[in-house]
Amino acid sequence: MIRRKHTLAAAVVVSAALALTACGGEAPASDLSSVKIMAPFLEAQPPTADGAVQKKLEELTGKDVNITWTPNASYEDKMNITLASSDIPHVLVVQGKTPGFVKNAEAGAFWDLTDKLKDYPNLKTTFPEVQQNASVNGKVYGVYRGRNPIRAAVMFRQDWLDKLGLKAPETTEDLYKVAKAFTEQDPDGNGQNDTYGITIPKWGGLGTNSPYDLVETWYGAGNRWAERDGKLVPSFETDEFLEANRFIKKMVDEKLINPDFATFDSTKWNEPFFNGKGGIIIDVDSRASVLINLFKQANPNDFQNKVGFVGSLKGPDGELHAHPTDGYSGFLAIPKSSVKTEADLKNVLTFLDKLNSKEAAVLINNGIEGVNFNVVDGLAATIKPETPEGKAVNTDIKSFAQLGTNVTGNNFYPVKQASEYEQKVFDDRVAVMAKDLKSAVYNPAAAFVSPTYVAKGAQLDNIVADARIKYLAGQTDEQGLKDAIKLWNTSGGDKVKEEINKLWQDNKK
Amino acid sequence: MTAPVVEAKASERVAAKPPAPRRRRGFAVHFAHYKWLYLLLLPGVLYFAVFRYGPMYGVSIAFKDYVPFLGVNGSPWVGVTNFTDFFANPDFPRLLGNTLILAFLNLGIAFPLTIILALLLNEVRLSVLKRTVQTLVYIPHFLSWTIVASLSFLLFALDIGPLFQFVNGLFGTNVDILSDPNWFRPLIVLQEIWKNTGWGTIIFLAALATVDQDQYEAAIIDGAGRFRRVWHITLPGIRSTIIVMLILAIGQMLNTGFEQIYLMTNALNRSVADVFDTYVYFVGITQGAYSYSTAVGLFKSLVGIVLIFGTNWLSKRFNQSGLF
């Protein structure tokens, strides 16, 4: 740790030194012929500056684009170091409303875009509630990067379900029945009692869209915050939270859930499902495709009907409380120290507007038509066999997609799936998610940043998150869980509630 | 006939030494004389200046409310608020307790084991066997903590891990060792022993090689058995090495090892697993409280320095041999 901090400090020293040298060359550039961007990359290699995608992007936007690709793992550290230096990009991909970002924003590091985005046709969002979610107490500090808000799904072994003659679960009670049948009725037919219902990995954090969070929302506990008697309370202070956890605990006690749920490595999550040990996974719907692919790789002739899935489940009250995410994954912010005047800002925003045009969206998400994909029935079909040029484009877009904002919806082509079955599953997924979107329970406090929460929210939430796992594992009883919630309040949670409610009231006016 | 030669040599030596009264010129002469040696020293000095002392100015953020955008110099000073907040934090006693308990367990169990293993290896007479064993016990040191943790997770996996079955069979229990708070500390110490005991023997084995062999012969003639010889000759022979290693180990005591503990922590054992190192990571990196976590880290370093000087002073008081 100490060493890590030293490296950080050393980097600060070095960047400070660079800053000193950079000061000499600073000229008033109002035309901004070249736009500097800092963005993360998740692939093994960042795209090269002379790649076809970048050239095309420069053509479409009429600017020299200069992108600093930074490894995703250390992105926030690097971002903070960059902000402390003088060599600051014009556009900065920020990965989330982290306490570090909020502090920087409140110290005046970024342009407030609240009243500006509406002047740009491609930046004027068609999802104002998501833009509100991405704001800091109503102030929009960046163009959010849109993500499908509905992703929650229950995936199960379709072959097991068929064998036992069961129906796909629709309610949480159905989930219990299926999990029980998967555990006790020998769904794999090997005559041994060696299966269990649901696999849950080590994933305890509050409000991280974990399986626990999903079930709580389905039970009606809200999504992080819930309105009760005209006030916002944290989800874990609702009665439904306790009911949901009693329900999960019942499944743990009856061994319908893997007993090592507190320690099970999440990177191995697919294994019990694939190997026929645990038949249900509660996670994002895209995992269904990953699972299908596993079966396909193992046996290309028989992979259909192994994986079934449904969206959010109805709670005990018979209502569907679908669990959405906040609908964004960070944003593109514009630092004030590199973009100094309103004229410059307009320039950069015009660039971002072009970056979110249909042509650019297709370029950074699908690639270049005729080189790596063709449009077939409104879908992007990857050209096979891959040419070397096509391969380069395919690799580059995986990183360039990080620059996509899609605040007016996805303007690029959905990818055509490899087989008819996979295409059907994909279409089903889209349909299920569209249905759930109507019943989505959004986090009413997503936009609000409470100072106390910034200072110690992570520690506070850990109190309840750990107690939840302890309760489920039987290390503490329900009273222990309630005590932990009380401790959350007395350790600073009271203030968080007060601040959030005040922000909520002020914003309603 | 030999005396003048000796005298001449002595006078040469005197001449080479700079005379005390003319210090300034003396230093120049001294420097000119040893310039190549100083040149050799330069990379080391530069290394420490650039990578160790230079970054220390960053420590000043412990006394500031650091905002990356404002920079180290631009962030406002807040005095010792970060420190008082930390000491007043209800987590503080727990963190201190967890850190100290792990530190003392490591010092009390893992450290003596290193010496015992070195003594055992030293008693092996068959040199092929000795070298083979030595190499084998060094290997775990080169595995990263990530691998050690993964191995532990496999070996202690609930219901199916071989060590899970062995340990629970031994005690007639059925606990999940990986998440049971009572098993956390034994597990950490066991990992530490498995990984680092062999490697730690290197210095002791080197020290053991310097023990005067004549003394053993004399002791054998006097009729001393193996344990007598270890107790009265070997151990006193390597006493100063043990003390130096002990002082160094105590200085490192609060560095409980971030990676190891971070990898073994989960929601069920966090109450005993949280130590200063993981806390600094959690608060500093995930919560963006850079100033606060720097203050915690600084406090830890200060305790480390106090411990080093304290042990050194104690060791000097008792037997006149310390680290410095």
Coordinates of N, CA, C and O in Angstrom, one line a residue, chain B residues 117-239:
Chain B
L117 N 13.8 -24.1 11.7 CA 14.1 -24.7 10.4 C 15.5 -24.6 10.0 O 16.1 -25.6 9.6
A118 N 16.1 -23.4 10.2 CA 17.5 -23.3 9.9 C 18.4 -24.2 10.7 O 19.3 -24.8 10.2
L119 N 18.1 -24.3 12.0 CA 18.9 -25.2 12.9 C 18.7 -26.6 12.4 O 19.7 -27.4 12.4
L120 N 17.5 -27.0 12.1 CA 17.3 -28.4 11.6 C 18.1 -28.7 10.3 O 18.8 -29.7 10.2
L121 N 18.0 -27.7 9.4 CA 18.7 -27.9 8.2 C 20.2 -28.0 8.4 O 20.9 -28.8 7.8
N122 N 20.7 -27.2 9.4 CA 22.1 -27.2 9.7 C 22.6 -28.5 10.3 O 23.7 -28.9 10.2
E123 N 21.7 -29.2 10.9 CA 22.0 -30.5 11.5 C 22.0 -31.7 10.5 O 22.5 -32.8 10.8
V124 N 21.5 -31.4 9.3 CA 21.5 -32.5 8.3 C 22.9 -32.7 7.8 O 23.5 -31.7 7.3
R125 N 23.4 -33.9 7.8 CA 24.8 -34.1 7.5 C 24.9 -34.5 6.0 O 25.9 -34.2 5.4
L126 N 23.9 -35.1 5.5 CA 23.9 -35.5 4.1 C 23.7 -34.3 3.2 O 22.6 -33.8 3.1
S127 N 24.7 -33.9 2.5 CA 24.6 -32.5 1.8 C 23.7 -32.5 0.7 O 23.0 -31.5 0.4
V128 N 23.5 -33.7 0.0 CA 22.5 -33.7 -1.1 C 21.1 -33.5 -0.6 O 20.4 -32.7 -1.1
L129 N 20.8 -34.2 0.5 CA 19.5 -34.0 1.1 C 19.3 -32.6 1.6 O 18.2 -32.0 1.4
K130 N 20.3 -32.0 2.2 CA 20.2 -30.7 2.7 C 19.9 -29.7 1.6 O 19.0 -28.9 1.7
R131 N 20.7 -29.8 0.5 CA 20.5 -28.9 -0.6 C 19.1 -29.0 -1.2 O 18.4 -28.1 -1.6
T132 N 18.7 -30.3 -1.4 CA 17.4 -30.5 -2.0 C 16.3 -29.9 -1.1 O 15.4 -29.2 -1.6
V133 N 16.3 -30.2 0.2 CA 15.3 -29.6 1.1 C 15.3 -28.1 1.1 O 14.3 -27.5 1.0
Q134 N 16.5 -27.5 1.1 CA 16.6 -26.1 1.0 C 15.9 -25.5 -0.2 O 15.1 -24.6 -0.1
T135 N 16.2 -26.1 -1.3 CA 15.6 -25.6 -2.6 C 14.1 -25.7 -2.5 O 13.4 -24.8 -2.9
L136 N 13.7 -26.9 -2.0 CA 12.2 -27.1 -2.0 C 11.5 -26.1 -1.1 O 10.4 -25.6 -1.4
V137 N 12.1 -25.8 0.1 CA 11.4 -24.8 1.0 C 11.5 -23.4 0.5 O 10.8 -22.5 1.0
Y138 N 12.4 -23.1 -0.4 CA 12.5 -21.7 -1.0 C 11.4 -21.5 -1.9 O 10.9 -20.4 -2.1
I139 N 10.9 -22.5 -2.6 CA 10.0 -22.4 -3.8 C 8.7 -21.5 -3.4 O 8.4 -20.6 -4.1
P140 N 8.0 -21.8 -2.3 CA 6.8 -21.1 -2.0 C 7.0 -19.6 -2.0 O 6.1 -18.8 -2.4
H141 N 8.2 -19.1 -1.6 CA 8.4 -17.7 -1.6 C 8.2 -17.0 -2.9 O 7.8 -15.9 -3.0
F142 N 8.4 -17.8 -4.0 CA 8.3 -17.2 -5.3 C 6.9 -17.2 -5.9 O 6.7 -16.7 -7.0
L143 N 6.0 -17.8 -5.2 CA 4.6 -17.8 -5.6 C 3.9 -16.5 -5.1 O 4.2 -16.1 -4.0
S144 N 3.1 -15.9 -5.9 CA 2.5 -14.6 -5.5 C 1.4 -15.0 -4.5 O 0.9 -16.1 -4.5
W145 N 0.9 -14.0 -3.7 CA -0.1 -14.2 -2.7 C -1.4 -14.6 -3.4 O -2.2 -15.4 -2.9
T146 N -1.6 -14.2 -4.7 CA -2.8 -14.5 -5.4 C -2.9 -16.0 -5.6 O -3.9 -16.7 -5.4
I147 N -1.7 -16.6 -5.9 CA -1.7 -18.1 -6.1 C -1.8 -18.8 -4.8 O -2.6 -19.8 -4.7
V148 N -1.2 -18.3 -3.7 CA -1.3 -18.9 -2.4 C -2.8 -18.9 -2.0 O -3.3 -19.9 -1.5
A149 N -3.5 -17.7 -2.2 CA -4.9 -17.6 -1.8 C -5.7 -18.6 -2.7 O -6.6 -19.3 -2.1
S150 N -5.4 -18.7 -4.0 CA -6.2 -19.6 -4.8 C -6.0 -21.1 -4.3 O -7.0 -21.8 -4.2
L151 N -4.8 -21.4 -4.0 CA -4.5 -22.8 -3.5 C -5.3 -23.0 -2.2 O -5.9 -24.1 -2.0
S152 N -5.3 -22.0 -1.3 CA -6.0 -22.2 -0.1 C -7.5 -22.4 -0.3 O -8.1 -23.2 0.3
F153 N -8.0 -21.6 -1.3 CA -9.5 -21.8 -1.6 C -9.8 -23.1 -2.1 O -10.8 -23.7 -1.9
L154 N -8.8 -23.7 -2.9 CA -9.1 -25.1 -3.4 C -9.0 -26.1 -2.3 O -9.8 -27.0 -2.1
L155 N -7.9 -25.9 -1.4 CA -7.7 -26.9 -0.4 C -8.7 -26.9 0.7 O -9.1 -27.9 1.3
F156 N -9.3 -25.7 1.0 CA -10.2 -25.6 2.1 C -11.6 -25.4 1.5 O -12.5 -25.0 2.3
A157 N -11.9 -25.7 0.2 CA -13.2 -25.5 -0.3 C -14.2 -26.3 0.5 O -14.0 -27.4 0.9
L158 N -15.4 -25.6 0.7 CA -16.4 -26.2 1.5 C -16.8 -27.6 1.0 O -17.1 -27.8 -0.2
D159 N -16.8 -28.6 1.9 CA -17.2 -30.0 1.7 C -16.3 -30.8 0.8 O -16.2 -32.0 0.9
I160 N -15.6 -30.1 -0.2 CA -14.8 -30.9 -1.1 C -13.3 -30.8 -1.0 O -12.5 -31.6 -1.5
G161 N -12.8 -29.7 -0.3 CA -11.4 -29.5 -0.2 C -10.7 -30.5 0.7 O -11.3 -30.9 1.7
P162 N -9.6 -31.1 0.3 CA -9.0 -32.2 1.1 C -8.6 -31.7 2.5 O -8.8 -32.4 3.4
L163 N -8.1 -30.5 2.6 CA -7.7 -30.0 3.9 C -8.9 -29.6 4.7 O -8.9 -29.7 6.0
F164 N -10.0 -29.2 4.1 CA -11.3 -29.0 4.8 C -11.7 -30.2 5.5 O -12.0 -30.2 6.7
Q165 N -11.6 -31.3 4.7 CA -12.1 -32.6 5.3 C -11.1 -33.1 6.4 O -11.5 -33.5 7.5
F166 N -9.8 -32.8 6.2 CA -8.8 -33.3 7.2 C -9.0 -32.5 8.5 O -9.1 -33.1 9.6
V167 N -9.1 -31.2 8.4 CA -9.1 -30.4 9.6 C -10.4 -30.6 10.3 O -10.4 -30.8 11.6
N168 N -11.5 -30.7 9.6 CA -12.8 -30.9 10.3 C -12.9 -32.3 10.9 O -13.5 -32.5 11.9
G169 N -12.2 -33.2 10.2 CA -12.2 -34.6 10.7 C -11.4 -34.6 12.0 O -11.7 -35.3 13.0
L170 N -10.3 -33.9 12.0 CA -9.4 -33.8 13.2 C -10.1 -33.3 14.4 O -10.0 -33.8 15.5
F171 N -10.8 -32.2 14.2 CA -11.5 -31.5 15.3 C -12.9 -32.0 15.5 O -13.6 -31.5 16.4
G172 N -13.4 -32.9 14.6 CA -14.8 -33.3 14.7 C -15.8 -32.2 14.5 O -16.8 -32.2 15.2
T173 N -15.5 -31.2 13.7 CA -16.4 -30.1 13.5 C -16.8 -30.1 12.0 O -16.4 -30.9 11.3
N174 N -17.6 -29.1 11.7 CA -18.0 -28.9 10.3 C -18.2 -27.4 10.1 O -19.3 -26.9 9.9
V175 N -17.0 -26.7 10.1 CA -17.1 -25.3 9.8 C -16.5 -25.0 8.5 O -15.6 -25.7 8.0
D176 N -16.9 -23.9 7.9 CA -16.3 -23.4 6.7 C -15.1 -22.6 7.1 O -15.2 -21.4 7.5
I177 N -14.0 -23.2 6.9 CA -12.7 -22.6 7.4 C -12.5 -21.2 6.7 O -12.0 -20.3 7.3
L178 N -12.9 -21.1 5.4 CA -12.6 -19.9 4.7 C -13.4 -18.7 5.1 O -13.0 -17.6 4.9
S179 N -14.5 -18.9 5.8 CA -15.3 -17.8 6.2 C -15.5 -17.7 7.7 O -16.1 -16.8 8.2
D180 N -15.1 -18.7 8.4 CA -15.2 -18.7 9.9 C -14.3 -17.7 10.5 O -13.1 -17.8 10.3
P181 N -14.7 -16.7 11.3 CA -13.8 -15.7 11.8 C -12.8 -16.3 12.7 O -11.7 -15.8 12.8
N182 N -13.1 -17.4 13.4 CA -12.1 -18.0 14.3 C -10.9 -18.7 13.6 O -9.9 -18.9 14.1
W183 N -11.2 -19.0 12.3 CA -10.1 -19.7 11.5 C -9.3 -18.7 10.7 O -8.3 -19.1 10.1
F184 N -9.7 -17.4 10.7 CA -9.0 -16.5 9.9 C -7.6 -16.3 10.2 O -6.7 -16.5 9.4
R185 N -7.3 -16.1 11.5 CA -5.9 -15.8 11.9 C -5.0 -17.1 11.8 O -3.9 -16.9 11.2
P186 N -5.5 -18.2 12.2 CA -4.6 -19.4 12.0 C -4.3 -19.6 10.5 O -3.2 -19.9 10.1
L187 N -5.3 -19.3 9.7 CA -5.1 -19.5 8.2 C -4.1 -18.5 7.7 O -3.2 -18.9 6.9
I188 N -4.1 -17.3 8.1 CA -3.2 -16.3 7.7 C -1.8 -16.7 8.1 O -0.8 -16.6 7.4
V189 N -1.6 -17.1 9.4 CA -0.3 -17.5 9.9 C 0.2 -18.7 9.2 O 1.4 -18.8 8.8
L190 N -0.7 -19.7 9.0 CA -0.2 -20.9 8.3 C 0.3 -20.5 6.9 O 1.3 -21.0 6.4
Q191 N -0.5 -19.7 6.2 CA 0.0 -19.2 4.8 C 1.3 -18.6 4.9 O 2.2 -18.9 4.1
E192 N 1.5 -17.7 5.9 CA 2.7 -17.0 6.0 C 3.9 -18.0 6.3 O 5.0 -17.9 5.7
I193 N 3.6 -19.0 7.2 CA 4.7 -19.9 7.5 C 5.0 -20.7 6.2 O 6.2 -20.9 5.8
W194 N 4.0 -21.2 5.5 CA 4.2 -22.0 4.3 C 5.0 -21.2 3.3 O 5.9 -21.8 2.6
K195 N 4.7 -19.9 3.1 CA 5.3 -19.2 2.0 C 6.7 -18.7 2.4 O 7.6 -18.8 1.6
N196 N 6.9 -18.2 3.6 CA 8.1 -17.5 3.8 C 9.1 -18.1 4.8 O 10.2 -17.6 4.9
T197 N 8.7 -19.2 5.5 CA 9.7 -19.7 6.5 C 11.0 -20.2 5.8 O 12.1 -19.9 6.2
G198 N 10.8 -20.9 4.7 CA 12.0 -21.5 4.0 C 12.9 -20.4 3.5 O 14.1 -20.4 3.8
W199 N 12.3 -19.3 3.0 CA 13.1 -18.2 2.5 C 13.9 -17.5 3.6 O 15.0 -17.1 3.4
G200 N 13.2 -17.4 4.7 CA 13.8 -16.7 5.9 C 15.0 -17.4 6.4 O 15.8 -16.8 7.1
T201 N 15.2 -18.7 6.1 CA 16.3 -19.4 6.7 C 17.6 -19.0 6.1 O 18.7 -19.3 6.6
I202 N 17.6 -18.4 4.9 CA 18.8 -18.1 4.2 C 19.9 -17.4 5.0 O 21.0 -17.8 5.2
I203 N 19.4 -16.3 5.7 CA 20.4 -15.5 6.4 C 20.9 -16.3 7.6 O 22.1 -16.3 8.0
F204 N 20.0 -17.0 8.3 CA 20.4 -17.8 9.4 C 21.4 -18.9 9.1 O 22.3 -19.2 9.8
L205 N 21.1 -19.5 7.9 CA 22.1 -20.6 7.5 C 23.4 -20.0 7.2 O 24.5 -20.6 7.5
A206 N 23.5 -18.8 6.6 CA 24.7 -18.1 6.4 C 25.4 -17.8 7.7 O 26.6 -18.0 7.9
A207 N 24.6 -17.4 8.7 CA 25.2 -17.1 10.0 C 25.7 -18.4 10.7 O 26.8 -18.4 11.3
L208 N 25.0 -19.5 10.5 CA 25.4 -20.8 11.1 C 26.7 -21.2 10.5 O 27.5 -21.9 11.2
A209 N 26.9 -20.9 9.3 CA 28.2 -21.4 8.6 C 29.4 -20.7 9.3 O 30.5 -21.2 9.1
T210 N 29.2 -19.6 9.9 CA 30.3 -18.8 10.5 C 30.7 -19.3 11.9 O 31.6 -18.9 12.5
V211 N 29.8 -20.2 12.5 CA 30.1 -20.6 13.9 C 31.3 -21.5 13.9 O 31.5 -22.4 13.1
D212 N 32.2 -21.2 14.9 CA 33.5 -21.8 15.0 C 33.4 -23.4 15.2 O 32.8 -23.8 16.2
Q213 N 33.9 -24.1 14.2 CA 33.7 -25.6 14.3 C 34.5 -26.2 15.4 O 34.1 -27.2 16.0
D214 N 35.6 -25.6 15.8 CA 36.4 -26.1 16.9 C 35.6 -26.3 18.2 O 35.8 -27.2 19.0
Q215 N 34.7 -25.3 18.4 CA 34.0 -25.3 19.6 C 33.1 -26.6 19.7 O 33.0 -27.2 20.8
Y216 N 32.6 -27.0 18.6 CA 31.8 -28.2 18.6 C 32.6 -29.4 19.0 O 32.2 -30.2 19.8
E217 N 33.8 -29.5 18.4 CA 34.7 -30.6 18.7 C 35.0 -30.6 20.2 O 34.9 -31.7 20.8
A218 N 35.3 -29.4 20.7 CA 35.6 -29.4 22.1 C 34.4 -29.8 22.9 O 34.6 -30.6 23.9
A219 N 33.2 -29.4 22.5 CA 32.0 -29.8 23.3 C 31.8 -31.3 23.2 O 31.4 -31.9 24.2
I220 N 32.1 -31.8 22.0 CA 31.9 -33.3 21.9 C 32.8 -34.0 22.8 O 32.4 -35.0 23.5
I221 N 34.0 -33.6 22.9 CA 35.0 -34.2 23.8 C 34.5 -34.1 25.2 O 34.6 -35.0 26.0
D222 N 33.9 -32.9 25.5 CA 33.4 -32.7 26.9 C 32.1 -33.5 27.1 O 31.6 -33.5 28.2
G223 N 31.7 -34.2 26.1 CA 30.5 -35.1 26.3 C 29.2 -34.4 26.1 O 28.1 -34.9 26.6
A224 N 29.1 -33.2 25.4 CA 27.9 -32.5 25.2 C 27.1 -33.2 24.0 O 27.6 -33.6 23.0
G225 N 25.8 -33.4 24.3 CA 24.9 -34.0 23.2 C 24.5 -32.9 22.2 O 24.9 -31.8 22.3
R226 N 23.7 -33.4 21.3 CA 23.3 -32.5 20.2 C 22.6 -31.2 20.7 O 22.8 -30.1 20.2
F227 N 21.6 -31.5 21.6 CA 20.8 -30.3 22.1 C 21.7 -29.3 22.9 O 21.6 -28.1 22.8
R228 N 22.6 -29.9 23.7 CA 23.5 -29.1 24.4 C 24.4 -28.2 23.5 O 24.6 -27.0 23.7
R229 N 24.8 -28.8 22.4 CA 25.7 -28.1 21.5 C 24.9 -27.0 20.8 O 25.3 -25.8 20.7
V230 N 23.6 -27.3 20.4 CA 22.8 -26.2 19.8 C 22.6 -25.1 20.8 O 22.7 -23.9 20.5
W231 N 22.3 -25.5 22.0 CA 21.9 -24.5 23.0 C 23.1 -23.6 23.4 O 23.0 -22.4 23.6
H232 N 24.3 -24.3 23.6 CA 25.4 -23.5 24.2 C 26.4 -23.0 23.1 O 27.2 -22.1 23.4
I233 N 26.3 -23.5 21.9 CA 27.3 -23.0 20.9 C 26.5 -22.4 19.7 O 26.8 -21.2 19.4
T234 N 25.6 -23.1 19.1 CA 25.0 -22.6 17.9 C 24.2 -21.3 18.1 O 24.4 -20.3 17.5
L235 N 23.3 -21.4 19.1 CA 22.4 -20.3 19.3 C 23.2 -19.0 19.8 O 23.0 -17.9 19.2
P236 N 24.1 -19.1 20.8 CA 24.9 -17.9 21.1 C 25.7 -17.4 19.9 O 25.9 -16.2 19.7
G237 N 26.1 -18.4 19.0 CA 26.9 -18.0 17.8 C 26.1 -17.1 16.8 O 26.7 -16.3 16.2
I238 N 24.8 -17.4 16.8 CA 24.1 -16.6 15.8 C 23.2 -15.6 16.5 O 22.3 -15.0 15.9
R239 N 23.5 -15.3 17.8 CA 22.6 -14.4 18.5 C 22.5 -13.0 17.9 O 21.4 -12.5 17.7

